[in-house]
PDB file of C-alpha atoms in Angstrom:
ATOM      1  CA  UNK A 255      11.731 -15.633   6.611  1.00  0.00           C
ATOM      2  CA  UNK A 256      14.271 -17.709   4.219  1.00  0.00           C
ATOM      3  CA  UNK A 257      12.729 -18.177   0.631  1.00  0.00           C
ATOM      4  CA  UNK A 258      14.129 -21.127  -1.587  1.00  0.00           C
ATOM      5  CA  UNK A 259      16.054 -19.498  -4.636  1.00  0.00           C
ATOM      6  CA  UNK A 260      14.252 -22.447  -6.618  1.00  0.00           C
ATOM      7  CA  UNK A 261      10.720 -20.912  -5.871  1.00  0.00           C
ATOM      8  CA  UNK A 262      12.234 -17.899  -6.697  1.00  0.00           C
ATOM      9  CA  UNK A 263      12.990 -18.672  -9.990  1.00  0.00           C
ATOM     10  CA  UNK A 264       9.729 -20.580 -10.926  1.00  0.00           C
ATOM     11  CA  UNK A 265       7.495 -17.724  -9.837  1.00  0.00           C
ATOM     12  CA  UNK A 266       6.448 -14.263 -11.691  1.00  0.00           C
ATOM     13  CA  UNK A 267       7.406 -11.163  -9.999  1.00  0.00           C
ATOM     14  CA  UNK A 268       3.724 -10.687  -9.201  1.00  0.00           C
ATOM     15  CA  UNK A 269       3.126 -14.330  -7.761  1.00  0.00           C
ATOM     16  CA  UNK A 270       6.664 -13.133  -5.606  1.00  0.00           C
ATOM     17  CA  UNK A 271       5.023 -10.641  -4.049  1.00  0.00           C
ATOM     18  CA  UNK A 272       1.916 -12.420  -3.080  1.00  0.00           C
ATOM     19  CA  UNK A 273       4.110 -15.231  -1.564  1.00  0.00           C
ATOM     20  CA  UNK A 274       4.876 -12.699   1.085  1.00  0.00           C
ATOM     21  CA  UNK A 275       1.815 -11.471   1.721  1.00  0.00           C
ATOM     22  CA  UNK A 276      -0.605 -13.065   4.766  1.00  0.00           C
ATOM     23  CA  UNK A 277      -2.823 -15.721   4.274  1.00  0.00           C
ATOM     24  CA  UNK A 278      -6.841 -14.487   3.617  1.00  0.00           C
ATOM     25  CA  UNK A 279      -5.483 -11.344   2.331  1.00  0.00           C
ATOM     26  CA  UNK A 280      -7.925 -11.903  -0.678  1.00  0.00           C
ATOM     27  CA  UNK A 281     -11.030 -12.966   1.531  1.00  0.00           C
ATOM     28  CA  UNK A 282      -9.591  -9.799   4.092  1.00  0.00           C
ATOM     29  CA  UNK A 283     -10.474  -7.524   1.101  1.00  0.00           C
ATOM     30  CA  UNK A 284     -14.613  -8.321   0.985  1.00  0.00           C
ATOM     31  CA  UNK A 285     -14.218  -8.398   5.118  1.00  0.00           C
ATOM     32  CA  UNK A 286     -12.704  -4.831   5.504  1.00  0.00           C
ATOM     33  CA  UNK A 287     -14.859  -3.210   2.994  1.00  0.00           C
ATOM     34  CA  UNK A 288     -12.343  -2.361   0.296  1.00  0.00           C
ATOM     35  CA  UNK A 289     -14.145  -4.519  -2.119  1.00  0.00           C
ATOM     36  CA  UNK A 290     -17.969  -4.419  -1.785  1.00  0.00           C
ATOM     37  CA  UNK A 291     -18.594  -4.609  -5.182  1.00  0.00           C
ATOM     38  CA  UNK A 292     -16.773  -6.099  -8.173  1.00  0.00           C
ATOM     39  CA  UNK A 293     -17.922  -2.841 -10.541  1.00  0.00           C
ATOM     40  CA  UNK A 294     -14.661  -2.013 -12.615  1.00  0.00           C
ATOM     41  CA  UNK A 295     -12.682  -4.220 -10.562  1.00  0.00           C
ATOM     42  CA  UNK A 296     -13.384  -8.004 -10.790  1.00  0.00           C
ATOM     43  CA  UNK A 297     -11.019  -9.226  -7.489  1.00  0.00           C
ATOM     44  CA  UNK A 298      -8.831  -8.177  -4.625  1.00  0.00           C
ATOM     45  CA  UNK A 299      -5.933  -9.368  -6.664  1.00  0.00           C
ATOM     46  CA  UNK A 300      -6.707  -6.494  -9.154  1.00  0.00           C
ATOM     47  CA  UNK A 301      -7.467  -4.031  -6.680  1.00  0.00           C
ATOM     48  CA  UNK A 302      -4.124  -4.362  -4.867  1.00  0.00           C
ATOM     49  CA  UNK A 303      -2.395  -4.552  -8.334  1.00  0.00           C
ATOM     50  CA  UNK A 304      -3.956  -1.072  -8.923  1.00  0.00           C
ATOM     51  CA  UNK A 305      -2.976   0.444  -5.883  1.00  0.00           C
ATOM     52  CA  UNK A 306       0.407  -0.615  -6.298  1.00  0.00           C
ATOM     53  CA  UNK A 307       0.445   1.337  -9.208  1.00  0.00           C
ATOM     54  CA  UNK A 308      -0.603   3.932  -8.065  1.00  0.00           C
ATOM     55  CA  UNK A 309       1.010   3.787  -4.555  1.00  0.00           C
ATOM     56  CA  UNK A 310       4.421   2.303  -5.173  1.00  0.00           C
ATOM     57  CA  UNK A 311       5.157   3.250  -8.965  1.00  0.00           C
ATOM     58  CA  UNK A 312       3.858   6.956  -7.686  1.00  0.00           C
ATOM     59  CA  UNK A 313       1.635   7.052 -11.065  1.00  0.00           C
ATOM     60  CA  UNK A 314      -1.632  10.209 -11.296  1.00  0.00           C
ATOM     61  CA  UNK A 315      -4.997   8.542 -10.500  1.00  0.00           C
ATOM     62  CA  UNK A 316      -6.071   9.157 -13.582  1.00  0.00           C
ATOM     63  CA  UNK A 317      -2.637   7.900 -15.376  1.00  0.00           C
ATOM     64  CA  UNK A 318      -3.591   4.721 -13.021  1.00  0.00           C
ATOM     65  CA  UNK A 319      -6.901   3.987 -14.474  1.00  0.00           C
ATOM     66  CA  UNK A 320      -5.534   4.483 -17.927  1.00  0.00           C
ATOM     67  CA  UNK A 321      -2.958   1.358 -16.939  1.00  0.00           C
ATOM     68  CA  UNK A 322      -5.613  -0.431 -15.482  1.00  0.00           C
ATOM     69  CA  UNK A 323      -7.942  -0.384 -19.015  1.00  0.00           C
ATOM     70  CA  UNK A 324      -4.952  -0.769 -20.846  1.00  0.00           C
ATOM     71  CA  UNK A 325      -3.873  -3.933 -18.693  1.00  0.00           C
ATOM     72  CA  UNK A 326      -7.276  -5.471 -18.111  1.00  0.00           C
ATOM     73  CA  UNK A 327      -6.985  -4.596 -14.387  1.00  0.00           C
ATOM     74  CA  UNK A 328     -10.528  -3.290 -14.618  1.00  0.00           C
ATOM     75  CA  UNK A 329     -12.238  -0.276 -15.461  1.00  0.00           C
ATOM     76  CA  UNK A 330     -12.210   2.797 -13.646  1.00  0.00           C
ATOM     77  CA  UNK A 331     -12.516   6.499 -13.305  1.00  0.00           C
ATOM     78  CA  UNK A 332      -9.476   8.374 -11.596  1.00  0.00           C
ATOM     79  CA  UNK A 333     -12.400   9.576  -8.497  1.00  0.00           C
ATOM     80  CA  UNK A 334     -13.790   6.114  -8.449  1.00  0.00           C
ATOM     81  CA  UNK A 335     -10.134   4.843  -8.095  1.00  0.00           C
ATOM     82  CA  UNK A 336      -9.678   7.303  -5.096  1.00  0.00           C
ATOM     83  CA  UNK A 337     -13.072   6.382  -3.693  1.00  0.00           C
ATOM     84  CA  UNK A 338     -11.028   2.476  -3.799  1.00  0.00           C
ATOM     85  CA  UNK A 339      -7.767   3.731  -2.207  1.00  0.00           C
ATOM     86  CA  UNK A 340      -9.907   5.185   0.610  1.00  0.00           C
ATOM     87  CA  UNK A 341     -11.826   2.354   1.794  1.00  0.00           C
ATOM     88  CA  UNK A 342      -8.515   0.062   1.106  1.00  0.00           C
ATOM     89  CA  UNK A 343      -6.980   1.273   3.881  1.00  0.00           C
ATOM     90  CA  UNK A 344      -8.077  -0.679   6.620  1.00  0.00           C
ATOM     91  CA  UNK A 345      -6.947  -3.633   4.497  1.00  0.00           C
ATOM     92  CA  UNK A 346      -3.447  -2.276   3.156  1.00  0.00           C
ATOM     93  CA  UNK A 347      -3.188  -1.498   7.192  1.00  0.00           C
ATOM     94  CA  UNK A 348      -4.427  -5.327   8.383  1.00  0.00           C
ATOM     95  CA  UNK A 349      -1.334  -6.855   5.430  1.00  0.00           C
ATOM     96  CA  UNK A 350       1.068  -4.484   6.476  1.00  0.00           C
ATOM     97  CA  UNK A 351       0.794  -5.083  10.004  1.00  0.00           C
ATOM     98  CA  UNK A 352       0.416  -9.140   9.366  1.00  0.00           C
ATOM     99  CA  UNK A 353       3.767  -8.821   7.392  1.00  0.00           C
ATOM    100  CA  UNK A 354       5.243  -7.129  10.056  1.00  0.00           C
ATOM    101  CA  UNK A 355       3.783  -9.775  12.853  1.00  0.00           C
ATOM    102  CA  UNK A 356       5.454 -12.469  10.872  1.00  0.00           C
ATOM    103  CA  UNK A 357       8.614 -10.903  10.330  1.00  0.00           C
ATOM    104  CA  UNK A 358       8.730 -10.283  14.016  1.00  0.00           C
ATOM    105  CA  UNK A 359      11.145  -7.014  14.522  1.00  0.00           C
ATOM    106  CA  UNK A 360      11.373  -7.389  17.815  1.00  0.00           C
ATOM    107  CA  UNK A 361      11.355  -3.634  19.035  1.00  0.00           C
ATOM    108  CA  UNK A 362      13.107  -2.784  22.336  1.00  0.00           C
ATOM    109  CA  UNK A 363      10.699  -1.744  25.293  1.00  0.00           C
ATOM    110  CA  UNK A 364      12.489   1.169  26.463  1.00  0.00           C
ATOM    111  CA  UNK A 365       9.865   3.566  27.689  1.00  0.00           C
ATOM    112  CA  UNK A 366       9.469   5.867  24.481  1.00  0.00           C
ATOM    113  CA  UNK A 367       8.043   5.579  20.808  1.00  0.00           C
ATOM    114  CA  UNK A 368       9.382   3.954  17.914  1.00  0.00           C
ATOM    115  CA  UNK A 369       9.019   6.456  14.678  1.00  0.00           C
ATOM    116  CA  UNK A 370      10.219   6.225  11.669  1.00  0.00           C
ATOM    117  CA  UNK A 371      10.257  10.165  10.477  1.00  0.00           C
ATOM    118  CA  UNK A 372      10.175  11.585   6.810  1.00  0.00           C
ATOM    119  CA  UNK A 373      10.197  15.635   5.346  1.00  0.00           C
ATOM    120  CA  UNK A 374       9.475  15.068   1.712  1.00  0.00           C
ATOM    121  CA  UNK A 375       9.942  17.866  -0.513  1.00  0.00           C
ATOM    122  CA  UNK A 376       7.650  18.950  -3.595  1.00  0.00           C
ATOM    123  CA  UNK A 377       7.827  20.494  -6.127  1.00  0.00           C
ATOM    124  CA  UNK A 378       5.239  22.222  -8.473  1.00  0.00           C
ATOM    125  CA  UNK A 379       5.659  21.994 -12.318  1.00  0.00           C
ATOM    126  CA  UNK A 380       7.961  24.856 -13.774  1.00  0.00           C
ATOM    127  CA  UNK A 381       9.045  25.642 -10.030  1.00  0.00           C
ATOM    128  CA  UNK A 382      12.608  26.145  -9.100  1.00  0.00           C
ATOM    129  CA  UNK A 383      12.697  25.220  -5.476  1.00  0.00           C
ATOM    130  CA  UNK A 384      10.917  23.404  -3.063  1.00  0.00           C
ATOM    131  CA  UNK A 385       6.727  24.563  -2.759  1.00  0.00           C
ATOM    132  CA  UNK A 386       5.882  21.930  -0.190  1.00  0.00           C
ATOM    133  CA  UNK A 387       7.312  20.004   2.848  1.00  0.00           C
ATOM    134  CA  UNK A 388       5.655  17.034   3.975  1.00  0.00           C
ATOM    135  CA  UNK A 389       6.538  15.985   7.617  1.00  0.00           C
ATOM    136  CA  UNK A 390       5.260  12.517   7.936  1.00  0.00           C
ATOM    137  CA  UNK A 391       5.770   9.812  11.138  1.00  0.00           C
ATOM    138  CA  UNK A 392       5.013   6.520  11.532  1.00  0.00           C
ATOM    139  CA  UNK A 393       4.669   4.780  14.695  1.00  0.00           C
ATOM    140  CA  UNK A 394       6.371   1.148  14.297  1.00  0.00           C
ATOM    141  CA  UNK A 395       4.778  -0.604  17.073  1.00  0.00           C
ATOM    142  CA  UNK A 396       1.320  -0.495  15.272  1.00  0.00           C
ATOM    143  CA  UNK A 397       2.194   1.252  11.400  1.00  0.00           C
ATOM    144  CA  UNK A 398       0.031   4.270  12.685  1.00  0.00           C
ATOM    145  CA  UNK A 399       0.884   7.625  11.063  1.00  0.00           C
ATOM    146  CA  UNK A 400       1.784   9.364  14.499  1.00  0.00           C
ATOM    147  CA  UNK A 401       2.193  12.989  13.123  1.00  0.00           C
ATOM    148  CA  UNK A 402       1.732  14.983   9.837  1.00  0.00           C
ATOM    149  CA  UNK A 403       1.924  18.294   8.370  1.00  0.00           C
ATOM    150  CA  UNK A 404       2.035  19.871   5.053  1.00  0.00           C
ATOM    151  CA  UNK A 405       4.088  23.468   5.417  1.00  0.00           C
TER     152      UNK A 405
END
């Protein structure tokens, strides 16, 4: 997809960002069930904006909600913000895979999977090596997580 540096200029990061994303991804929000009420969070615009936050900046659920009253995102509790990230993922799923549709990686039919394969390591607070692994695949003809375990 080739973006105009213009437009680029003229629009906030945020508006960026939802340049890329598929049309109806608003009216996809209400459809999927990841907003069935507007309690805390008036829009899908805000509810993606939260789980951003949380998702992509890699902020606590409860440091989330405190950005999200601070900001005017909405109002929420850390569990009621969790109880939102679960039903959002049949919607984060439907964008991601509409991105990916439009962006058209053609992947090569040669008999076997696609993955894309990650061992993240964690750490607990005052630890001095690795506590966790987290072995996590994703299968990149349909963005399904193919295999995981925590060890």
């Amino acid at each position: 997809m080739q973006i105009n540096q213009e437009i680029i200029e003229d629009l906030s990061d945020w508006d960026l960002l939802c340049y890329f994303l598929p049309s109806g991804w608003r009216e996809k929000a209400r459809e999927t069930g990841a907003l069935t009420r507007a309690r805390g969070i008036a829009d899908a615009e805000s509810l993606l904006r939260l789980l951003l936050i949380h998702l992509a900046n890699g902020c606590s659920l409860i440091e989330t909600a405190v950005r999200a009253r601070e900001s005017g995102l909405g109002t929420v509790s850390s569990v009621a913000l969790w109880k939102r990230l679960q039903k959002a993922e049949e919607w984060l799923r439907w964008m991601a895979a509409e991105v990916r549709a439009k962006s058209d990686p053609s992947l090569p039919a040669i008999g076997r999977r696609t993955r894309a394969v990650d061992a993240s390591t964690v750490s607990e607070p005052g630890s001095t090596g690795t506590n966790w692994r987290v072995h996590y695949v994703v299968n990149l003809r349909d963005l399904q997580c193919d295999f995981f375990e925590l060890t």
